[in-house]
Short mmCIF file of C-alpha atoms and ligand atoms in Angstrom, two decimals:
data_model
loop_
_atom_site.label_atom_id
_atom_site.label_comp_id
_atom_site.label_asym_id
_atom_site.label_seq_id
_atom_site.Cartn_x
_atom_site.Cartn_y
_atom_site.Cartn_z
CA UNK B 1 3.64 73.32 159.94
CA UNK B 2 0.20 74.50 160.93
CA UNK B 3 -1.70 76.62 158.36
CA UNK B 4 -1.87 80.43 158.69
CA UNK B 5 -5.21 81.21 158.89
CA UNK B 6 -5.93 84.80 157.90
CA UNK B 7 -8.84 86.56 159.24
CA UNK B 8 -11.61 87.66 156.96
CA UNK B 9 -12.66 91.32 156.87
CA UNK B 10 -15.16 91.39 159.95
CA UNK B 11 -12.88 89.58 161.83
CA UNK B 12 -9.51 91.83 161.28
CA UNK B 13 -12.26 94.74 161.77
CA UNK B 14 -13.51 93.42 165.34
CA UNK B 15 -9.71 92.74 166.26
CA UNK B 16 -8.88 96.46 165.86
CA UNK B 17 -12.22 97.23 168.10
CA UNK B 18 -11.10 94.90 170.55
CA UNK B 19 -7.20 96.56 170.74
CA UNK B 20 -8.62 99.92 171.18
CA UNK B 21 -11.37 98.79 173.49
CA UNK B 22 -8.15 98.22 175.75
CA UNK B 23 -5.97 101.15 174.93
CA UNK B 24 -9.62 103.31 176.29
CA UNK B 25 -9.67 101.04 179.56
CA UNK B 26 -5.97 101.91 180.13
CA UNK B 27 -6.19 105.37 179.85
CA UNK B 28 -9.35 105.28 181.92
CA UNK B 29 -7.31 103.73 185.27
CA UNK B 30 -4.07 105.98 184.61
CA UNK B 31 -6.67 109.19 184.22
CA UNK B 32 -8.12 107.62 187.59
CA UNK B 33 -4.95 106.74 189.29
CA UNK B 34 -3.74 110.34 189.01
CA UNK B 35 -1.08 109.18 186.18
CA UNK B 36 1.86 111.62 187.46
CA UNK B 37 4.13 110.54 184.73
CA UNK B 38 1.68 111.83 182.10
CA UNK B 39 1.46 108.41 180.34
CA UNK B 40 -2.11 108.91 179.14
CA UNK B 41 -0.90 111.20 176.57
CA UNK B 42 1.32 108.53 174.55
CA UNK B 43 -1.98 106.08 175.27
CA UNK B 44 -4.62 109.17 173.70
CA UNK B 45 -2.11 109.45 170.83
CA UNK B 46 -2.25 105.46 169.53
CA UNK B 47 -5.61 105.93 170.30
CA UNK B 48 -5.97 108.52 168.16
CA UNK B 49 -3.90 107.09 165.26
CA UNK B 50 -5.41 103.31 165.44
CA UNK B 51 -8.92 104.56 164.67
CA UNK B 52 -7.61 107.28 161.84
CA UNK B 53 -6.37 104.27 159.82
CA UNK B 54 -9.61 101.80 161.01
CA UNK B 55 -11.90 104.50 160.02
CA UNK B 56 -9.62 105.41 156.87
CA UNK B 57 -9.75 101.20 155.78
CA UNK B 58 -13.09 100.52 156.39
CA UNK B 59 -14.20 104.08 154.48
CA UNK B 60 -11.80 102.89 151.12
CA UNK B 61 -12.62 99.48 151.47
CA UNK B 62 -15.29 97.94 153.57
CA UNK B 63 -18.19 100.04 153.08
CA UNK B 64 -18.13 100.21 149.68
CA UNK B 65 -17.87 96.78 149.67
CA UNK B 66 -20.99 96.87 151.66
CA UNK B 67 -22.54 99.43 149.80
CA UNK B 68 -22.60 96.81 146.90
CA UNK B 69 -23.39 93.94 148.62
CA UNK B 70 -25.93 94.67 150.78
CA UNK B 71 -29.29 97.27 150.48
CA UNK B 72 -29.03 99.09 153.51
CA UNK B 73 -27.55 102.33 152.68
CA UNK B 74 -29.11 104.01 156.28
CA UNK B 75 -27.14 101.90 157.62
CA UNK B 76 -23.85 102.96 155.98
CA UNK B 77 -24.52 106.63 156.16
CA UNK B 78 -25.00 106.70 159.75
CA UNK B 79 -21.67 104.33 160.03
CA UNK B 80 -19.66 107.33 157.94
CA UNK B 81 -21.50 110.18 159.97
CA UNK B 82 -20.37 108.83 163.25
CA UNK B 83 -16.31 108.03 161.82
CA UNK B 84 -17.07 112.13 161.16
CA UNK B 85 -18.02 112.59 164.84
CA UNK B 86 -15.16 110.74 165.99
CA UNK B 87 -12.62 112.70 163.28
CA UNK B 88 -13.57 115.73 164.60
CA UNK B 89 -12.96 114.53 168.41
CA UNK B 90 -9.65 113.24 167.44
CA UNK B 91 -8.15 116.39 165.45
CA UNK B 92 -9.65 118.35 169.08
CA UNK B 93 -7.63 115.64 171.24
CA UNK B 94 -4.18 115.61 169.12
CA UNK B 95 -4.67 119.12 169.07
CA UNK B 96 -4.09 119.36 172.95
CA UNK B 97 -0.77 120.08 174.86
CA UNK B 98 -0.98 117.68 177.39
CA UNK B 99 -3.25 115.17 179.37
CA UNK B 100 -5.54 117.30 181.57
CA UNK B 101 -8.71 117.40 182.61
CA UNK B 102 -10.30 118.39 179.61
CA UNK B 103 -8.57 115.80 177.39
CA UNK B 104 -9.69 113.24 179.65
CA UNK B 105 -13.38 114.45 179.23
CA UNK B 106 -12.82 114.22 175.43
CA UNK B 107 -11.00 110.37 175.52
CA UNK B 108 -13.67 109.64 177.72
CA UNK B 109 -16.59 111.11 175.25
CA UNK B 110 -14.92 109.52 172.21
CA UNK B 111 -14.58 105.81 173.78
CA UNK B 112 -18.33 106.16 174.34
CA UNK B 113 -19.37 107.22 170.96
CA UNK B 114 -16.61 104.64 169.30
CA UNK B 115 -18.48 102.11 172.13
CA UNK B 116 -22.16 102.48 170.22
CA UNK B 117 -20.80 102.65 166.78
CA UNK B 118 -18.71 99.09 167.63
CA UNK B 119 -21.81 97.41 168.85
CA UNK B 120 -23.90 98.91 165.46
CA UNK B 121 -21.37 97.28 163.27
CA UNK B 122 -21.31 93.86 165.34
CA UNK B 123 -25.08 93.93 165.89
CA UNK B 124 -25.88 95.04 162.30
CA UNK B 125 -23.12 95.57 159.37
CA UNK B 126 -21.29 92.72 160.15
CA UNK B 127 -24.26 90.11 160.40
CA UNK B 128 -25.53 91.65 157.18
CA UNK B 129 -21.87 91.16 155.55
CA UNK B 130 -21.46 87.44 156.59
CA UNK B 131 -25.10 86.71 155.35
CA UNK B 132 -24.79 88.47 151.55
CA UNK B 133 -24.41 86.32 148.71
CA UNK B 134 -20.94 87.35 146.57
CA UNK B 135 -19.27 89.15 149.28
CA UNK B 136 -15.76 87.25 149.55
CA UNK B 137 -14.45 88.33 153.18
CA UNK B 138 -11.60 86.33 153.09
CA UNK B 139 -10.21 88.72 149.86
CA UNK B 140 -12.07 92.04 151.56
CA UNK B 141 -9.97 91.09 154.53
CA UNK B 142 -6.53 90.50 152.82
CA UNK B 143 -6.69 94.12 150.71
CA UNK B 144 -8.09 95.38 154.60
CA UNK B 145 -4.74 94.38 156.16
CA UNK B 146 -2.34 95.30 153.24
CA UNK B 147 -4.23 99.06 153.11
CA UNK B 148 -3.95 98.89 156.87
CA UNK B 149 0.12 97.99 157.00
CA UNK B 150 0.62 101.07 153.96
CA UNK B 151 -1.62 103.31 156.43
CA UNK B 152 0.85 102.22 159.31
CA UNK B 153 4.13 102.62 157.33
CA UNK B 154 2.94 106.24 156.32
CA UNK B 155 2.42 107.20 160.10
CA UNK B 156 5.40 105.40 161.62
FE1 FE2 L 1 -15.04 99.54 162.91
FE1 FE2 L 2 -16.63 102.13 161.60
#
């Protein structure tokens, strides 16, 4: 029987970028094909509760992992001030009634900022977290995915 490989804690991270990089791009063509059926709203609300628990996981877990690990604490407070930004934008967009216009402008606003905050934690936190000495990412990425599964069993 082939192994299971698990993957380590930037890797699990990235995966969950990746998935909601798509859920974004499908809302995007149903907001642009005129979506009569109003399927954008079930599409805005996975949205909205895959990056509550990312954020949520990589706020109890992975940063202050990093915060140990690595001396770049800039770094990590911009990280948590932009999972604030994003909060706020997701409380506005489960607070709507329905997929209009305006929640469209907001998905559209959010995928953007979530877009620059991916690429700073590819481009930076990440390489920083595979390079520092004592970090164990294949453990930081096994308590990631059982927080993650609770987190997903709460909101179910
Ligand atoms: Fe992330
Ligand atoms: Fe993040």
């Amino acid at each position: 029987m082939p192994q299971l490989i698990e993957k380590d804690a930037c890797d699990l991270l990235d995966a969950d970028h990746v998935a909601v990089k798509h859920l974004f791009v499908e809302y995007a063509r149903l907001a642009t094909a005129g979506d009569p059926a109003g399927e954008r709203q079930a599409y805005a609300t996975k949205i909205c509760s895959e990056l509550t628990v990312h954020a949520q996981i990589e706020e109890e877990i992975f940063y202050p992992a990093l915060r140990k690990a690595i001396d770049a604490p800039e770094l990590l407070d911009e990280a948590e001030a932009e999972h604030q930004e994003a909060k706020d934008m997701i409380a506005q967009i489960e607070a709507m009634a329905g997929p209009d216009a305006a929640m469209d402008d907001l998905v559209a606003k959010l995928a953007a900022a979530i877009e620059h905050h991916v690429k700073e934690e590819r481009t930076q936190l990440f390489p920083k977290a595979r390079s520092a000495a004592g970090l164990d990412l294949d453990a930081l990425g096994a308590q990631l995915r059982q927080r993650q599964q609770e987190l997903e069993a709460e909101m179910a």
